[in-house]
Amino acid sequence: MAVLNEQDFKKEILSGNFSQLYLIYGEEKYLVKKYTEYIYSKLIGKKSSDFDSDILSSDADLQSIADAAEQLPLMSEKRCVCVNDFDFESISESDLKSLIAFCSDLPESTVLIFSQPTLTSDSKKTNKTKKFSTMAEKVGTVLHCEKRGEIALERNIISWAKKLGCEIDEINAAKLIASCGTDMNTLENETQKLCAYVGSGIIADDAIKAVAVRNTEARIFALSDSIIRRDYNSAYKQLDLLFYQREKPEVILGVLSSAFVDIYRVRTAIESGEKASALKDIFPYKGKEFRLRNAERDMKQYSNKAISKILDAIAYADIRLKSNVGNQRTVLEMLIAKILLIVKEDSGK
């Protein structure tokens, strides 16, 4: 069999030519859940039968998985067994070998699905998962659900809104992503909220500002935006709000620094004859392309010298935070003052 992309995976399921083993995992948990339910519904139908299906939790042991998989279907052609969030890294090497041996020779009437709709793996500890995945690629089907890019997410938002009797264009869909982040579960929930808010018709910027939740990154980017606009009062109000919401100082600094790193990268790319969009193939901007557009817009306000000074100031603040030198809030307040001073001097005002 093989590792399939979403399109080929859907074709396989629609054809009815099911594999006996599926491994569905990846960073985008919304898609993991969606495609797991898709197989399940195609095999069992909307009215599931306890005789022909089993859904096992993450604490299922090898014996319970084997017992469920070896039962014969009574009312369907296939028996479907789904094991959710099974942690391959938590079992012993001998148990892993036994599991691989069992899954390599499943009963013909059984479709066994290992799905990870919530489990997040430690990237440094995936050796056993890789061993299982290698076997699954040979005897079954593997679907890795990656994070979607911004254009694909915008299409999803437009489609969700349309199904609920509303309209949203690409520009406002991008604004919703900028506010809520790229998690598809969150975006679908926020789209539903917006549709309930407007009732029907067009979802515009004012509705997004009134209803949509702002994730941590979006709130901190609002701080960097205030700094870029040289709005002193707003900048300190945003910082005050972030501390009130108990955001960690190192997280605030990290996101704040990324706004200026984006500007530096975009400036460097453009001065080298490249487009800003080319950076998404080098750095992790997938689903966050709006950051590149914002950086290209904002970079015109800074000279190279000013950007260099700002990054130096951010690096110094980072050292002070990590060294526990001084009050953490004071460190960030002084950083904002320093950046605003650099911007003022750079503009000659």
C-alpha positions as a printed NumPy array, in Angstrom:
array([[  0.   ,   0.   ,   0.   ],
       [  1.259,   3.527,   0.575],
       [  1.302,   6.914,   2.268],
       [ -1.567,   8.823,   0.636],
       [ -2.424,  12.499,   0.353],
       [ -5.937,  13.693,   1.175],
       [ -7.208,  13.5  ,  -2.398],
       [ -6.   ,   9.939,  -3.027],
       [ -7.202,   8.891,   0.413],
       [-10.745,  10.073,  -0.36 ],
       [-10.632,   8.272,  -3.72 ],
       [ -9.652,   5.044,  -1.998],
       [-12.528,   5.269,   0.482],
       [-15.079,   6.24 ,  -2.192],
       [-14.001,   3.281,  -4.322],
       [-14.849,   0.911,  -1.468],
       [-11.44 ,  -0.722,  -1.836],
       [-10.562,  -0.463,   1.843],
       [ -7.186,  -1.325,   3.287],
       [ -7.209,  -3.636,   6.278],
       [ -5.018,  -1.278,   8.296],
       [ -5.04 ,   2.52 ,   8.58 ],
       [ -2.782,   4.876,  10.469],
       [ -4.177,   8.429,  10.577],
       [ -2.141,  11.027,  12.418],
       [ -0.555,  14.465,  12.052],
       [ -0.452,  18.043,  13.28 ],
       [ -3.945,  19.001,  12.08 ],
       [ -6.179,  17.149,  14.532],
       [ -9.356,  18.432,  12.872],
       [ -8.464,  16.478,   9.717],
       [ -7.405,  13.387,  11.675],
       [-10.829,  13.266,  13.303],
       [-12.646,  14.096,  10.055],
       [-11.022,  11.334,   8.   ],
       [-11.325,   8.771,  10.785],
       [-15.069,   9.443,  10.967],
       [-15.198,   9.338,   7.159],
       [-13.861,   5.767,   6.978],
       [-16.004,   4.688,   9.891],
       [-19.21 ,   6.023,   8.342],
       [-18.434,   4.459,   4.959],
       [-17.805,   1.084,   6.542],
       [-20.52 ,   0.985,   9.181],
       [-22.984,   3.64 ,   8.051],
       [-24.537,   6.437,  10.083],
       [-26.219,   3.956,  12.418],
       [-23.273,   2.079,  13.859],
       [-23.703,  -1.478,  15.032],
       [-22.02 ,  -2.703,  18.205],
       [-21.798,  -6.102,  16.53 ],
       [-19.68 ,  -4.794,  13.658],
       [-17.613,  -2.047,  15.247],
       [-15.522,  -1.18 ,  18.258],
       [-14.001,   2.121,  19.346],
       [-11.137,   1.625,  21.776],
       [ -9.497,   4.322,  23.878],
       [ -5.829,   5.127,  24.341],
       [ -5.494,   2.75 ,  27.315],
       [ -6.399,  -0.312,  25.229],
       [ -3.86 ,  -3.114,  25.561],
       [ -2.7  ,  -5.461,  22.815],
       [ -5.021,  -8.255,  23.901],
       [ -8.162,  -6.081,  23.771],
       [ -7.15 ,  -4.784,  20.323],
       [ -6.616,  -8.338,  19.077],
       [ -9.899,  -9.575,  20.599],
       [-11.86 ,  -6.77 ,  18.926],
       [-10.157,  -7.239,  15.557],
       [-10.617, -11.009,  15.447],
       [-14.388, -10.933,  15.884],
       [-16.435, -11.587,  12.756],
       [-18.949,  -9.024,  11.425],
       [-22.609,  -9.995,  11.793],
       [-24.571,  -7.32 ,   9.925],
       [-21.953,  -5.72 ,   7.669],
       [-19.4  ,  -6.915,   5.158],
       [-16.549,  -5.564,   7.262],
       [-15.87 ,  -5.175,  10.958],
       [-14.364,  -1.786,  11.864],
       [-12.137,  -1.371,  14.908],
       [-10.839,   2.104,  15.715],
       [ -8.131,   2.663,  18.342],
       [ -7.921,   6.329,  19.342],
       [ -4.726,   8.025,  20.536],
       [ -2.749,   4.821,  21.   ],
       [  0.747,   5.842,  22.11 ],
       [  3.207,   3.549,  20.355],
       [  6.088,   5.114,  22.295],
       [  4.632,   3.964,  25.625],
       [  4.769,   0.224,  24.902],
       [  7.769,  -2.066,  25.17 ],
       [  9.806,  -3.202,  22.175],
       [  8.49 ,  -6.753,  22.562],
       [  4.868,  -5.513,  22.609],
       [  5.581,  -3.374,  19.55 ],
       [  6.902,  -6.42 ,  17.682],
       [  3.803,  -8.369,  18.664],
       [  1.516,  -5.53 ,  17.535],
       [  3.337,  -5.205,  14.2  ],
       [  3.132,  -8.968,  13.649],
       [ -0.602,  -8.994,  14.409],
       [ -1.388,  -5.98 ,  12.216],
       [  0.61 ,  -7.476,   9.34 ],
       [ -1.806, -10.402,   9.129],
       [ -5.269,  -9.13 ,  10.036],
       [ -8.461, -11.125,   9.354],
       [ -9.784, -10.293,   5.874],
       [-13.116,  -9.14 ,   7.32 ],
       [-11.515,  -6.556,   9.622],
       [-10.502,  -2.942,   9.06 ],
       [ -8.304,  -1.735,  11.928],
       [ -7.778,   2.021,  12.314],
       [ -5.164,   3.655,  14.527],
       [ -6.171,   7.291,  14.805],
       [ -4.552,  10.114,  16.791],
       [ -7.218,  12.856,  17.034],
       [ -5.726,  14.423,  20.176],
       [ -2.4  ,  12.701,  20.889],
       [  0.59 ,  14.952,  20.306],
       [  3.851,  13.094,  19.92 ],
       [  7.208,  14.279,  21.167],
       [  9.212,  14.862,  17.975],
       [ 12.332,  13.552,  19.742],
       [ 10.651,  10.28 ,  20.711],
       [  9.048,   8.811,  17.623],
       [ 11.192,   5.747,  16.966],
       [  8.45 ,   3.194,  17.743],
       [  5.826,   5.202,  15.882],
       [  8.095,   5.245,  12.83 ],
       [  8.535,   1.471,  13.02 ],
       [  4.782,   0.955,  13.123],
       [  4.259,   3.499,  10.329],
       [  6.814,   1.726,   8.108],
       [  4.894,  -1.53 ,   8.523],
       [  1.535,   0.235,   7.959],
       [  2.832,   1.724,   4.697],
       [  3.578,  -1.796,   3.413],
       [  0.385,  -3.591,   4.416],
       [ -2.133,  -0.755,   4.749],
       [ -2.647,   2.98 ,   4.283],
       [ -1.026,   5.872,   6.12 ],
       [ -2.494,   9.377,   6.083],
       [ -0.438,  12.194,   7.574],
       [ -2.655,  15.242,   8.13 ],
       [ -0.447,  18.32 ,   7.851],
       [ -1.353,  21.879,   8.771],
       [ -3.077,  23.605,   5.863],
       [ -1.79 ,  26.781,   4.251],
       [ -3.608,  30.086,   4.503],
       [ -5.275,  29.877,   1.077],
       [ -6.705,  26.433,   1.865],
       [ -7.895,  27.648,   5.274],
       [ -9.597,  30.656,   3.692],
       [-11.482,  28.282,   1.37 ],
       [-12.544,  26.181,   4.345],
       [-13.879,  29.246,   6.171],
       [-15.777,  30.404,   3.065],
       [-17.263,  26.913,   2.655],
       [-18.312,  26.629,   6.329],
       [-19.962,  30.051,   6.201],
       [-21.795,  29.205,   2.975],
       [-23.255,  26.032,   4.486],
       [-24.661,  28.165,   7.321],
       [-26.222,  30.698,   4.968],
       [-23.539,  33.372,   5.259],
       [-20.854,  34.886,   3.063],
       [-17.291,  35.84 ,   3.851],
       [-14.655,  36.918,   1.341],
       [-10.97 ,  35.973,   1.221],
       [ -9.855,  39.224,   2.877],
       [-12.055,  38.765,   5.938],
       [-11.32 ,  35.039,   6.076],
       [ -7.627,  35.997,   6.272],
       [ -8.454,  38.436,   9.093],
       [-10.19 ,  35.644,  10.988],
       [ -7.078,  33.458,  10.613],
       [ -4.874,  36.324,  11.803],
       [ -7.073,  36.709,  14.873],
       [ -7.704,  33.078,  15.799],
       [ -4.701,  31.201,  14.439],
       [ -4.557,  28.253,  12.06 ],
       [ -6.145,  25.483,  14.138],
       [ -9.077,  24.218,  12.063],
       [-11.223,  23.251,  15.064],
       [-10.958,  26.82 ,  16.357],
       [-11.602,  28.348,  12.94 ],
       [-14.731,  26.247,  12.362],
       [-16.08 ,  27.135,  15.83 ],
       [-15.397,  30.85 ,  15.265],
       [-17.043,  30.724,  11.827],
       [-20.132,  29.194,  13.432],
       [-20.124,  31.959,  16.076],
       [-19.872,  34.643,  13.392],
       [-22.74 ,  33.12 ,  11.406],
       [-24.903,  33.024,  14.535],
       [-23.96 ,  36.657,  15.211],
       [-24.821,  38.032,  11.76 ],
       [-27.77 ,  35.68 ,  11.251],
       [-27.377,  35.61 ,   7.493],
       [-25.654,  37.652,   4.845],
       [-22.105,  38.991,   4.815],
       [-19.524,  38.53 ,   7.562],
       [-17.447,  41.707,   7.61 ],
       [-14.52 ,  43.12 ,   9.579],
       [-16.71 ,  44.67 ,  12.293],
       [-18.285,  41.289,  13.1  ],
       [-14.865,  39.628,  13.355],
       [-13.644,  42.338,  15.733],
       [-16.806,  42.057,  17.84 ],
       [-17.097,  38.286,  18.119],
       [-13.973,  36.355,  17.133],
       [-11.629,  35.233,  19.862],
       [ -8.051,  36.463,  19.683],
       [ -5.383,  33.896,  20.448],
       [ -2.217,  34.719,  22.379],
       [ -0.202,  35.316,  19.222],
       [ -2.822,  37.701,  17.817],
       [ -2.964,  39.692,  21.066],
       [  0.81 ,  40.056,  21.156],
       [  0.917,  40.997,  17.476],
       [ -1.547,  43.758,  18.372],
       [  1.156,  45.042,  20.733],
       [  3.785,  44.961,  17.987],
       [  1.338,  46.668,  15.628],
       [  0.866,  49.504,  18.14 ],
       [  4.646,  49.893,  18.341],
       [  4.967,  49.904,  14.565],
       [  2.246,  52.584,  14.352],
       [  4.113,  54.549,  17.057],
       [  0.993,  54.561,  19.196],
       [  2.61 ,  54.848,  22.628],
       [ -0.591,  54.748,  24.678],
       [ -1.966,  51.734,  22.848],
       [  1.338,  49.86 ,  23.143],
       [  1.447,  50.174,  26.926],
       [ -2.274,  49.385,  27.234],
       [ -1.735,  46.195,  25.2  ],
       [  1.189,  45.218,  27.434],
       [ -0.869,  45.917,  30.549],
       [ -3.682,  43.72 ,  29.21 ],
       [ -1.266,  40.873,  28.433],
       [  0.099,  40.936,  31.989],
       [ -3.452,  41.109,  33.344],
       [ -4.225,  37.975,  31.327],
       [ -1.107,  36.397,  32.852],
       [  0.733,  35.813,  29.626],
       [  4.301,  34.703,  30.237],
       [  6.87 ,  37.479,  29.617],
       [  9.074,  35.164,  27.551],
       [  6.104,  34.321,  25.314],
       [  5.301,  38.024,  24.863],
       [  8.92 ,  38.742,  23.955],
       [  9.072,  35.756,  21.608],
       [  6.066,  36.813,  19.558],
       [  7.058,  40.479,  19.682],
       [ 10.517,  39.645,  18.37 ],
       [  9.039,  37.507,  15.582],
       [  7.24 ,  40.571,  14.17 ],
       [ 10.583,  42.349,  13.695],
       [ 12.347,  39.181,  12.537],
       [  9.629,  38.92 ,   9.868],
       [ 10.425,  42.478,   8.756],
       [ 14.155,  41.703,   8.656],
       [ 13.621,  38.527,   6.614],
       [ 11.27 ,  40.208,   4.148],
       [ 13.621,  43.183,   3.734],
       [ 16.559,  40.829,   3.101],
       [ 14.575,  38.747,   0.596],
       [ 13.373,  41.759,  -1.384],
       [ 16.818,  43.383,  -1.43 ],
       [ 18.15 ,  40.073,  -2.779],
       [ 15.646,  40.158,  -5.636],
       [ 13.22 ,  37.625,  -4.184],
       [  9.542,  37.988,  -3.349],
       [  8.421,  37.987,   0.271],
       [  6.24 ,  34.942,  -0.447],
       [  9.378,  32.906,  -1.229],
       [ 10.159,  32.851,   2.505],
       [  7.328,  30.422,   3.22 ],
       [  9.37 ,  27.721,   1.469],
       [ 12.294,  28.339,   3.829],
       [ 10.703,  29.251,   7.172],
       [  7.546,  27.908,   8.918],
       [  5.025,  30.418,   7.553],
       [  2.538,  27.841,   6.283],
       [ -0.91 ,  29.035,   7.31 ],
       [  0.658,  32.317,   8.484],
       [  1.349,  33.985,   5.154],
       [ -0.402,  37.091,   6.461],
       [  2.706,  37.726,   8.583],
       [  4.787,  38.105,   5.428],
       [  2.263,  40.508,   3.925],
       [  2.214,  42.556,   7.115],
       [  6.015,  42.631,   7.252],
       [  6.248,  43.788,   3.641],
       [  3.794,  46.57 ,   4.45 ],
       [  5.529,  47.64 ,   7.667],
       [  9.166,  47.399,   6.582],
       [  8.886,  50.695,   4.697],
       [  8.799,  52.491,   8.039],
       [ 12.269,  51.287,   9.085],
       [ 15.784,  51.678,   7.804],
       [ 18.122,  48.69 ,   7.938],
       [ 19.996,  50.425,  10.738],
       [ 16.811,  50.813,  12.808],
       [ 15.831,  47.156,  12.323],
       [ 19.327,  46.105,  13.459],
       [ 19.102,  48.277,  16.582],
       [ 15.629,  46.941,  17.428],
       [ 16.781,  43.317,  17.118],
       [ 19.776,  44.122,  19.353],
       [ 17.427,  45.651,  21.931],
       [ 15.194,  42.564,  21.814],
       [ 18.228,  40.264,  22.246],
       [ 19.353,  42.286,  25.28 ],
       [ 15.862,  42.083,  26.809],
       [ 15.869,  38.329,  26.208],
       [ 19.134,  37.967,  28.118],
       [ 17.747,  40.002,  31.032],
       [ 14.559,  37.908,  31.192],
       [ 16.484,  34.628,  31.133],
       [ 18.972,  35.914,  33.711],
       [ 16.19 ,  37.114,  36.032],
       [ 17.815,  40.546,  36.085],
       [ 15.21 ,  43.052,  37.271],
       [ 11.429,  42.947,  37.237],
       [ 10.174,  41.133,  34.132],
       [  7.442,  43.653,  33.419],
       [  9.935,  46.493,  33.737],
       [ 12.239,  44.732,  31.251],
       [  9.441,  44.668,  28.663],
       [  8.329,  48.224,  29.388],
       [ 11.915,  49.433,  28.911],
       [ 12.156,  47.444,  25.678],
       [  9.037,  49.106,  24.274],
       [ 10.411,  52.519,  25.252],
       [ 13.732,  51.676,  23.583],
       [ 12.054,  50.532,  20.359],
       [  9.851,  53.626,  20.248],
       [ 12.936,  55.807,  20.753],
       [ 14.786,  54.014,  17.945],
       [ 11.8  ,  54.509,  15.644],
       [ 11.546,  58.2  ,  16.568],
       [ 15.249,  58.821,  15.973],
       [ 15.116,  56.887,  12.7  ],
       [ 12.278,  59.05 ,  11.406],
       [ 14.127,  62.231,  12.388],
       [ 11.162,  63.436,  14.438]])
